[in-house]
């Protein structure tokens, strides 16, 4: 059985450690983001195709009007209509592909907004992660929901993926958010706790270490 409180605290600690620093936050987003410059090229091509589709519809309507007025026959118009149908199909297929690809490229403004949120939520406690244990459930819920809402570039749901290991009572978890996946495990190693919480080896290390472990476990 997965220890829910321990997992939640381990996830929060990992988030604060990663995103409390603005530079780390930007690096994490950039690593997980495809070339956003391509977005502008795709949008330009989309506008071109939209314009061409309108032109095709206009041409088609003009030909149909001529048929109705007896200016040209159905047989005479048939090759032109067939050519227009083929062009329209090709453009529509390409348009669908462009729209699908655009969905996978995050909007720069959205990324900036997300980055600012993450830093705002975590920067004030990144240097003293012990404050995590003092935060309200509302704060924890807001941070986790923001970090893991939506889907990734492959369309998979964001979230925390947990699996057991060969060692009893040990679990590995992977954070899938709007950043490069982060792998960790519970229980946290002593060395990781010491590093994350900036514990001083010469200042009552064992008591501080055990106190943090109790907080992580929620006891």
mmCIF file of C-alpha atoms in Angstrom:
data_model
loop_
_atom_site.group_PDB
_atom_site.id
_atom_site.type_symbol
_atom_site.label_atom_id
_atom_site.label_comp_id
_atom_site.label_asym_id
_atom_site.label_seq_id
_atom_site.Cartn_x
_atom_site.Cartn_y
_atom_site.Cartn_z
ATOM 1 C CA UNK A 1 0.000 0.000 0.000
ATOM 2 C CA UNK A 2 1.349 3.426 -1.005
ATOM 3 C CA UNK A 3 1.796 5.794 1.995
ATOM 4 C CA UNK A 4 -0.260 8.749 0.794
ATOM 5 C CA UNK A 5 1.032 11.380 3.241
ATOM 6 C CA UNK A 6 4.653 10.436 2.688
ATOM 7 C CA UNK A 7 4.183 10.492 -1.084
ATOM 8 C CA UNK A 8 2.433 13.885 -1.009
ATOM 9 C CA UNK A 9 5.181 15.451 1.087
ATOM 10 C CA UNK A 10 7.919 13.899 -1.058
ATOM 11 C CA UNK A 11 6.246 15.316 -4.190
ATOM 12 C CA UNK A 12 5.932 18.775 -2.621
ATOM 13 C CA UNK A 13 9.570 18.715 -1.518
ATOM 14 C CA UNK A 14 10.654 17.773 -5.029
ATOM 15 C CA UNK A 15 8.565 20.549 -6.575
ATOM 16 C CA UNK A 16 9.879 23.189 -4.192
ATOM 17 C CA UNK A 17 13.469 22.062 -4.689
ATOM 18 C CA UNK A 18 13.114 22.184 -8.472
ATOM 19 C CA UNK A 19 11.016 25.292 -8.957
ATOM 20 C CA UNK A 20 11.930 27.520 -6.038
ATOM 21 C CA UNK A 21 14.757 28.850 -8.170
ATOM 22 C CA UNK A 22 13.636 30.899 -11.203
ATOM 23 C CA UNK A 23 16.594 29.747 -13.313
ATOM 24 C CA UNK A 24 15.888 26.089 -12.577
ATOM 25 C CA UNK A 25 12.252 26.660 -13.433
ATOM 26 C CA UNK A 26 13.123 28.171 -16.819
ATOM 27 C CA UNK A 27 15.592 25.370 -17.554
ATOM 28 C CA UNK A 28 13.032 22.715 -16.699
ATOM 29 C CA UNK A 29 10.449 24.277 -19.004
ATOM 30 C CA UNK A 30 12.876 24.727 -21.876
ATOM 31 C CA UNK A 31 14.004 21.102 -21.683
ATOM 32 C CA UNK A 32 10.421 19.918 -21.903
ATOM 33 C CA UNK A 33 9.323 22.357 -24.609
ATOM 34 C CA UNK A 34 9.757 21.800 -28.334
ATOM 35 C CA UNK A 35 11.021 24.543 -30.589
ATOM 36 C CA UNK A 36 8.403 27.234 -30.043
ATOM 37 C CA UNK A 37 9.789 29.235 -32.987
ATOM 38 C CA UNK A 38 8.107 26.683 -35.211
ATOM 39 C CA UNK A 39 4.748 27.847 -33.861
ATOM 40 C CA UNK A 40 5.009 31.122 -35.789
ATOM 41 C CA UNK A 41 5.793 29.291 -39.056
ATOM 42 C CA UNK A 42 2.850 26.951 -38.603
ATOM 43 C CA UNK A 43 0.484 29.813 -37.835
ATOM 44 C CA UNK A 44 1.653 31.656 -40.973
ATOM 45 C CA UNK A 45 1.043 28.555 -43.073
ATOM 46 C CA UNK A 46 -2.378 28.118 -41.477
ATOM 47 C CA UNK A 47 -3.376 31.662 -42.464
ATOM 48 C CA UNK A 48 -2.235 30.969 -46.035
ATOM 49 C CA UNK A 49 -4.286 27.768 -46.232
ATOM 50 C CA UNK A 50 -7.368 29.470 -44.766
ATOM 51 C CA UNK A 51 -7.069 32.122 -47.490
ATOM 52 C CA UNK A 52 -6.624 29.516 -50.231
ATOM 53 C CA UNK A 53 -9.665 27.566 -49.054
ATOM 54 C CA UNK A 54 -11.758 30.721 -49.260
ATOM 55 C CA UNK A 55 -10.480 31.313 -52.806
ATOM 56 C CA UNK A 56 -11.363 27.750 -53.776
ATOM 57 C CA UNK A 57 -14.894 28.151 -52.452
ATOM 58 C CA UNK A 58 -15.248 31.402 -54.396
ATOM 59 C CA UNK A 59 -14.009 29.779 -57.623
ATOM 60 C CA UNK A 60 -16.310 26.821 -57.127
ATOM 61 C CA UNK A 61 -19.300 29.095 -56.535
ATOM 62 C CA UNK A 62 -18.460 31.089 -59.683
ATOM 63 C CA UNK A 63 -18.319 27.936 -61.805
ATOM 64 C CA UNK A 64 -21.629 26.670 -60.426
ATOM 65 C CA UNK A 65 -23.215 30.053 -61.225
ATOM 66 C CA UNK A 66 -21.963 29.812 -64.813
ATOM 67 C CA UNK A 67 -23.447 26.339 -65.133
ATOM 68 C CA UNK A 68 -26.761 27.641 -63.830
ATOM 69 C CA UNK A 69 -26.774 30.490 -66.345
ATOM 70 C CA UNK A 70 -25.872 28.170 -69.198
ATOM 71 C CA UNK A 71 -22.561 29.895 -69.836
ATOM 72 C CA UNK A 72 -20.778 26.541 -69.587
ATOM 73 C CA UNK A 73 -21.969 22.943 -69.492
ATOM 74 C CA UNK A 74 -21.559 20.407 -66.680
ATOM 75 C CA UNK A 75 -19.108 18.510 -68.862
ATOM 76 C CA UNK A 76 -17.000 21.626 -69.446
ATOM 77 C CA UNK A 77 -16.999 22.500 -65.749
ATOM 78 C CA UNK A 78 -16.271 18.986 -64.501
ATOM 79 C CA UNK A 79 -12.425 19.074 -64.845
ATOM 80 C CA UNK A 80 -12.196 22.435 -63.060
ATOM 81 C CA UNK A 81 -14.488 21.295 -60.233
ATOM 82 C CA UNK A 82 -12.499 18.071 -59.850
ATOM 83 C CA UNK A 83 -9.254 20.028 -59.644
ATOM 84 C CA UNK A 84 -10.733 22.349 -57.027
ATOM 85 C CA UNK A 85 -11.991 19.373 -54.990
ATOM 86 C CA UNK A 86 -8.521 17.832 -55.005
ATOM 87 C CA UNK A 87 -6.906 21.109 -53.960
ATOM 88 C CA UNK A 88 -9.453 21.571 -51.175
ATOM 89 C CA UNK A 89 -8.897 18.043 -49.861
ATOM 90 C CA UNK A 90 -5.102 18.505 -49.829
ATOM 91 C CA UNK A 91 -5.373 21.852 -48.061
ATOM 92 C CA UNK A 92 -7.859 20.499 -45.498
ATOM 93 C CA UNK A 93 -5.616 17.515 -44.732
ATOM 94 C CA UNK A 94 -2.632 19.808 -44.259
ATOM 95 C CA UNK A 95 -4.706 22.159 -42.101
ATOM 96 C CA UNK A 96 -5.696 19.290 -39.817
ATOM 97 C CA UNK A 97 -2.035 18.275 -39.458
ATOM 98 C CA UNK A 98 -1.026 21.851 -38.626
ATOM 99 C CA UNK A 99 -3.750 22.247 -36.003
ATOM 100 C CA UNK A 100 -2.757 18.936 -34.377
ATOM 101 C CA UNK A 101 0.886 20.027 -34.250
ATOM 102 C CA UNK A 102 0.015 23.452 -32.852
ATOM 103 C CA UNK A 103 -1.781 21.763 -29.967
ATOM 104 C CA UNK A 104 1.545 20.208 -28.886
ATOM 105 C CA UNK A 105 3.435 23.510 -28.798
ATOM 106 C CA UNK A 106 2.822 25.477 -25.600
ATOM 107 C CA UNK A 107 2.043 29.147 -25.948
ATOM 108 C CA UNK A 108 5.015 31.275 -24.741
ATOM 109 C CA UNK A 109 2.690 33.495 -22.695
ATOM 110 C CA UNK A 110 1.185 30.442 -21.036
ATOM 111 C CA UNK A 111 4.654 29.087 -20.219
ATOM 112 C CA UNK A 112 5.705 32.425 -18.726
ATOM 113 C CA UNK A 113 2.549 32.584 -16.633
ATOM 114 C CA UNK A 114 3.111 29.032 -15.396
ATOM 115 C CA UNK A 115 6.748 29.774 -14.590
ATOM 116 C CA UNK A 116 5.826 32.892 -12.610
ATOM 117 C CA UNK A 117 3.194 30.954 -10.674
ATOM 118 C CA UNK A 118 5.597 28.134 -9.800
ATOM 119 C CA UNK A 119 8.298 30.505 -8.606
ATOM 120 C CA UNK A 120 5.829 32.647 -6.651
ATOM 121 C CA UNK A 121 4.447 29.586 -4.890
ATOM 122 C CA UNK A 122 7.798 28.061 -3.987
ATOM 123 C CA UNK A 123 10.570 30.670 -3.933
ATOM 124 C CA UNK A 124 9.842 31.873 -0.401
ATOM 125 C CA UNK A 125 10.362 28.400 1.017
ATOM 126 C CA UNK A 126 13.000 26.975 -1.331
ATOM 127 C CA UNK A 127 15.794 28.018 1.030
ATOM 128 C CA UNK A 128 13.948 26.578 3.999
ATOM 129 C CA UNK A 129 11.887 23.598 2.773
ATOM 130 C CA UNK A 130 10.807 22.824 6.350
ATOM 131 C CA UNK A 131 8.108 25.446 5.806
ATOM 132 C CA UNK A 132 6.373 22.940 3.547
ATOM 133 C CA UNK A 133 5.123 21.160 6.639
ATOM 134 C CA UNK A 134 3.576 24.395 7.922
ATOM 135 C CA UNK A 135 1.609 25.068 4.737
ATOM 136 C CA UNK A 136 -2.151 24.666 4.607
ATOM 137 C CA UNK A 137 -3.918 21.935 2.693
ATOM 138 C CA UNK A 138 -5.294 24.668 0.419
ATOM 139 C CA UNK A 139 -1.766 25.782 -0.523
ATOM 140 C CA UNK A 140 -0.650 22.212 -1.178
ATOM 141 C CA UNK A 141 -3.724 21.470 -3.272
ATOM 142 C CA UNK A 142 -3.303 24.615 -5.380
ATOM 143 C CA UNK A 143 0.364 23.902 -6.101
ATOM 144 C CA UNK A 144 -0.210 20.263 -7.040
ATOM 145 C CA UNK A 145 -3.272 21.005 -9.185
ATOM 146 C CA UNK A 146 -1.480 23.745 -11.106
ATOM 147 C CA UNK A 147 1.609 21.613 -11.664
ATOM 148 C CA UNK A 148 -0.264 18.577 -12.915
ATOM 149 C CA UNK A 149 -3.333 19.909 -14.715
ATOM 150 C CA UNK A 150 -3.786 19.015 -18.370
ATOM 151 C CA UNK A 151 -1.812 16.692 -20.655
ATOM 152 C CA UNK A 152 1.751 16.472 -21.890
ATOM 153 C CA UNK A 153 2.970 16.880 -25.481
ATOM 154 C CA UNK A 154 2.006 13.299 -26.286
ATOM 155 C CA UNK A 155 -1.519 13.797 -24.975
ATOM 156 C CA UNK A 156 -0.915 11.760 -21.810
ATOM 157 C CA UNK A 157 -2.405 13.017 -18.546
ATOM 158 C CA UNK A 158 -0.024 14.824 -16.231
ATOM 159 C CA UNK A 159 0.377 13.569 -12.695
ATOM 160 C CA UNK A 160 2.433 11.480 -10.301
ATOM 161 C CA UNK A 161 3.159 7.947 -11.487
ATOM 162 C CA UNK A 162 4.101 5.497 -8.746
ATOM 163 C CA UNK A 163 5.500 1.977 -8.869
ATOM 164 C CA UNK A 164 6.890 -0.424 -6.282
ATOM 165 C CA UNK A 165 10.475 -1.654 -6.227
ATOM 166 C CA UNK A 166 12.024 -4.983 -5.285
ATOM 167 C CA UNK A 167 12.600 -3.625 -1.789
ATOM 168 C CA UNK A 168 9.632 -3.892 0.570
ATOM 169 C CA UNK A 169 8.137 -0.554 1.540
ATOM 170 C CA UNK A 170 10.070 1.344 -1.155
ATOM 171 C CA UNK A 171 8.418 3.066 -4.093
ATOM 172 C CA UNK A 172 9.638 5.052 -7.061
ATOM 173 C CA UNK A 173 7.607 7.933 -8.412
ATOM 174 C CA UNK A 174 7.869 10.098 -11.491
ATOM 175 C CA UNK A 175 6.467 13.593 -11.798
ATOM 176 C CA UNK A 176 4.917 14.321 -15.184
ATOM 177 C CA UNK A 177 4.071 18.002 -15.483
ATOM 178 C CA UNK A 178 4.815 20.911 -17.805
ATOM 179 C CA UNK A 179 8.488 20.137 -17.395
ATOM 180 C CA UNK A 180 10.961 17.360 -17.984
ATOM 181 C CA UNK A 181 9.865 14.271 -15.952
ATOM 182 C CA UNK A 182 11.406 14.105 -12.483
ATOM 183 C CA UNK A 183 12.213 10.706 -10.979
ATOM 184 C CA UNK A 184 12.517 10.095 -7.240
ATOM 185 C CA UNK A 185 11.609 7.575 -4.546
ATOM 186 C CA UNK A 186 10.218 7.123 -1.065
ATOM 187 C CA UNK A 187 11.429 6.803 1.586
ATOM 188 C CA UNK A 188 13.872 9.621 0.796
ATOM 189 C CA UNK A 189 17.534 8.762 1.381
ATOM 190 C CA UNK A 190 19.242 10.415 4.344
ATOM 191 C CA UNK A 191 21.723 12.069 1.980
ATOM 192 C CA UNK A 192 18.908 13.560 -0.094
ATOM 193 C CA UNK A 193 17.149 14.901 2.998
ATOM 194 C CA UNK A 194 20.394 16.429 4.293
ATOM 195 C CA UNK A 195 21.030 18.087 0.945
ATOM 196 C CA UNK A 196 17.438 19.244 0.359
ATOM 197 C CA UNK A 197 16.951 20.705 3.834
ATOM 198 C CA UNK A 198 20.506 22.086 4.106
ATOM 199 C CA UNK A 199 21.181 20.233 7.340
ATOM 200 C CA UNK A 200 24.438 20.968 9.122
ATOM 201 C CA UNK A 201 26.353 17.735 9.879
ATOM 202 C CA UNK A 202 27.874 19.439 12.921
ATOM 203 C CA UNK A 203 24.596 20.664 14.388
ATOM 204 C CA UNK A 204 22.606 17.826 15.982
ATOM 205 C CA UNK A 205 22.269 16.071 12.634
ATOM 206 C CA UNK A 206 20.471 12.935 13.810
ATOM 207 C CA UNK A 207 17.742 14.764 15.692
ATOM 208 C CA UNK A 208 17.140 17.166 12.786
ATOM 209 C CA UNK A 209 17.126 14.281 10.324
ATOM 210 C CA UNK A 210 14.678 12.228 12.365
ATOM 211 C CA UNK A 211 12.446 15.272 12.884
ATOM 212 C CA UNK A 212 12.187 15.845 9.153
ATOM 213 C CA UNK A 213 11.496 12.170 8.535
ATOM 214 C CA UNK A 214 8.612 12.352 11.019
ATOM 215 C CA UNK A 215 7.232 15.407 9.267
ATOM 216 C CA UNK A 216 7.432 13.658 5.888
ATOM 217 C CA UNK A 217 5.535 10.699 7.337
ATOM 218 C CA UNK A 218 2.990 13.045 8.938
ATOM 219 C CA UNK A 219 3.601 11.869 12.485
#
